[in-house]
């Protein structure tokens, strides 16, 4: 059952559209960690064919997310002296106030008029 679930996780990772390079790297790390654990179980049980299949799956997932994540924007830490409105920061960071909702979502702010003094946002 674990292996069937692992195959579905790999399929979901293939369909996933990461919003940033950092999310692609994080997703790759999580999926590869799950595959590694199952590879260890298969290796310990002497299931060589299963081990080889999992190794190929691990490689495919890793290459896929690495390639797709390479062209995505990285995240940077945004720091301000005091809470700022999302519209102000969107204009300052991107010269596009229409991206204020994006900043609210990325920062986890309760209200768009008061973004936290430090949070991660897309660099571009």
Short mmCIF file of C-alpha atoms in Angstrom, two decimals:
data_model
loop_
_atom_site.label_atom_id
_atom_site.label_comp_id
_atom_site.label_asym_id
_atom_site.label_seq_id
_atom_site.Cartn_x
_atom_site.Cartn_y
_atom_site.Cartn_z
CA UNK A 1 0.00 0.00 0.00
CA UNK A 2 2.87 2.39 0.75
CA UNK A 3 4.29 1.85 -2.71
CA UNK A 4 0.96 2.51 -4.41
CA UNK A 5 0.63 5.72 -2.39
CA UNK A 6 4.19 6.63 -3.33
CA UNK A 7 3.41 6.18 -7.03
CA UNK A 8 0.45 8.56 -6.63
CA UNK A 9 2.64 11.10 -4.84
CA UNK A 10 5.04 10.98 -7.79
CA UNK A 11 2.15 11.47 -10.23
CA UNK A 12 0.89 14.44 -8.20
CA UNK A 13 4.40 15.95 -8.19
CA UNK A 14 4.50 15.63 -11.98
CA UNK A 15 1.23 17.58 -12.28
CA UNK A 16 2.17 20.17 -9.64
CA UNK A 17 2.95 23.67 -10.91
CA UNK A 18 5.24 25.23 -8.30
CA UNK A 19 4.87 29.01 -7.97
CA UNK A 20 8.57 29.55 -7.27
CA UNK A 21 11.97 27.92 -7.48
CA UNK A 22 11.96 27.47 -3.72
CA UNK A 23 8.63 25.60 -3.76
CA UNK A 24 9.94 23.29 -6.49
CA UNK A 25 13.04 22.51 -4.41
CA UNK A 26 10.97 21.94 -1.27
CA UNK A 27 8.54 19.64 -3.08
CA UNK A 28 11.42 17.72 -4.65
CA UNK A 29 13.04 17.24 -1.25
CA UNK A 30 9.84 15.96 0.36
CA UNK A 31 9.03 13.50 -2.43
CA UNK A 32 12.62 12.24 -2.70
CA UNK A 33 12.68 11.72 1.08
CA UNK A 34 9.59 9.52 0.87
CA UNK A 35 11.06 7.51 -2.00
CA UNK A 36 14.38 7.12 -0.18
CA UNK A 37 12.62 5.66 2.85
CA UNK A 38 10.83 3.10 0.68
CA UNK A 39 14.06 2.30 -1.18
CA UNK A 40 15.66 1.49 2.15
CA UNK A 41 12.78 -0.84 3.04
CA UNK A 42 13.00 -2.60 -0.32
CA UNK A 43 16.78 -2.91 -0.09
CA UNK A 44 16.61 -4.30 3.45
CA UNK A 45 14.04 -6.87 2.31
CA UNK A 46 16.23 -7.95 -0.62
CA UNK A 47 13.69 -6.76 -3.20
CA UNK A 48 16.19 -5.75 -5.85
CA UNK A 49 13.73 -5.12 -8.69
CA UNK A 50 11.57 -2.93 -6.49
CA UNK A 51 14.65 -1.08 -5.32
CA UNK A 52 15.71 -0.42 -8.93
CA UNK A 53 12.20 0.75 -9.88
CA UNK A 54 12.12 3.13 -6.92
CA UNK A 55 15.57 4.39 -7.82
CA UNK A 56 14.37 5.17 -11.36
CA UNK A 57 11.28 6.89 -9.93
CA UNK A 58 13.46 8.96 -7.59
CA UNK A 59 15.65 10.06 -10.48
CA UNK A 60 12.66 10.97 -12.67
CA UNK A 61 10.99 13.03 -9.94
CA UNK A 62 14.23 14.78 -9.04
CA UNK A 63 15.11 15.66 -12.63
CA UNK A 64 11.57 16.82 -13.43
CA UNK A 65 11.22 19.19 -10.48
CA UNK A 66 14.79 20.44 -10.84
CA UNK A 67 14.29 21.32 -14.51
CA UNK A 68 10.90 22.95 -14.00
CA UNK A 69 12.07 24.85 -10.93
CA UNK A 70 15.19 26.21 -12.63
CA UNK A 71 13.23 28.70 -14.70
CA UNK A 72 11.05 29.92 -11.85
CA UNK A 73 11.54 33.04 -9.76
CA UNK A 74 13.24 32.69 -6.40
CA UNK A 75 11.87 33.98 -3.12
CA UNK A 76 13.51 36.74 -1.12
CA UNK A 77 12.98 38.06 2.39
CA UNK A 78 11.08 41.34 2.42
CA UNK A 79 11.74 43.42 5.53
CA UNK A 80 10.29 46.77 6.51
CA UNK A 81 10.66 48.93 9.61
CA UNK A 82 6.92 48.80 10.30
CA UNK A 83 3.85 47.12 8.80
CA UNK A 84 3.08 48.42 5.32
CA UNK A 85 -0.04 48.20 3.12
CA UNK A 86 0.10 45.56 0.39
CA UNK A 87 -0.49 48.17 -2.32
CA UNK A 88 2.55 50.16 -1.21
CA UNK A 89 4.83 47.14 -1.12
CA UNK A 90 3.55 45.81 -4.45
CA UNK A 91 4.37 49.13 -6.05
CA UNK A 92 7.76 49.32 -4.35
CA UNK A 93 8.79 45.72 -5.14
CA UNK A 94 7.21 45.09 -8.52
CA UNK A 95 6.08 48.51 -9.79
CA UNK A 96 2.67 46.84 -10.09
CA UNK A 97 0.02 47.49 -7.40
CA UNK A 98 -2.16 44.78 -8.97
CA UNK A 99 0.16 42.22 -7.33
CA UNK A 100 -0.88 43.30 -3.83
CA UNK A 101 -3.14 40.25 -3.38
CA UNK A 102 -0.16 38.05 -4.17
CA UNK A 103 1.82 39.71 -1.36
CA UNK A 104 -1.06 39.28 1.09
CA UNK A 105 -1.18 35.56 0.28
CA UNK A 106 2.59 35.08 0.47
CA UNK A 107 2.90 36.95 3.75
CA UNK A 108 -0.08 35.34 5.45
CA UNK A 109 -1.30 38.79 6.48
CA UNK A 110 -4.66 39.04 8.22
CA UNK A 111 -5.44 42.36 6.53
CA UNK A 112 -3.95 43.85 3.33
CA UNK A 113 -3.34 47.19 5.04
CA UNK A 114 -0.87 45.66 7.49
CA UNK A 115 1.65 43.23 6.04
CA UNK A 116 4.16 41.73 8.49
CA UNK A 117 7.50 43.47 8.86
CA UNK A 118 9.28 40.39 7.48
CA UNK A 119 8.11 37.66 5.09
CA UNK A 120 9.13 35.77 1.95
CA UNK A 121 7.94 37.01 -1.44
CA UNK A 122 8.78 36.37 -5.07
CA UNK A 123 11.88 38.25 -6.15
CA UNK A 124 10.33 39.41 -9.43
#
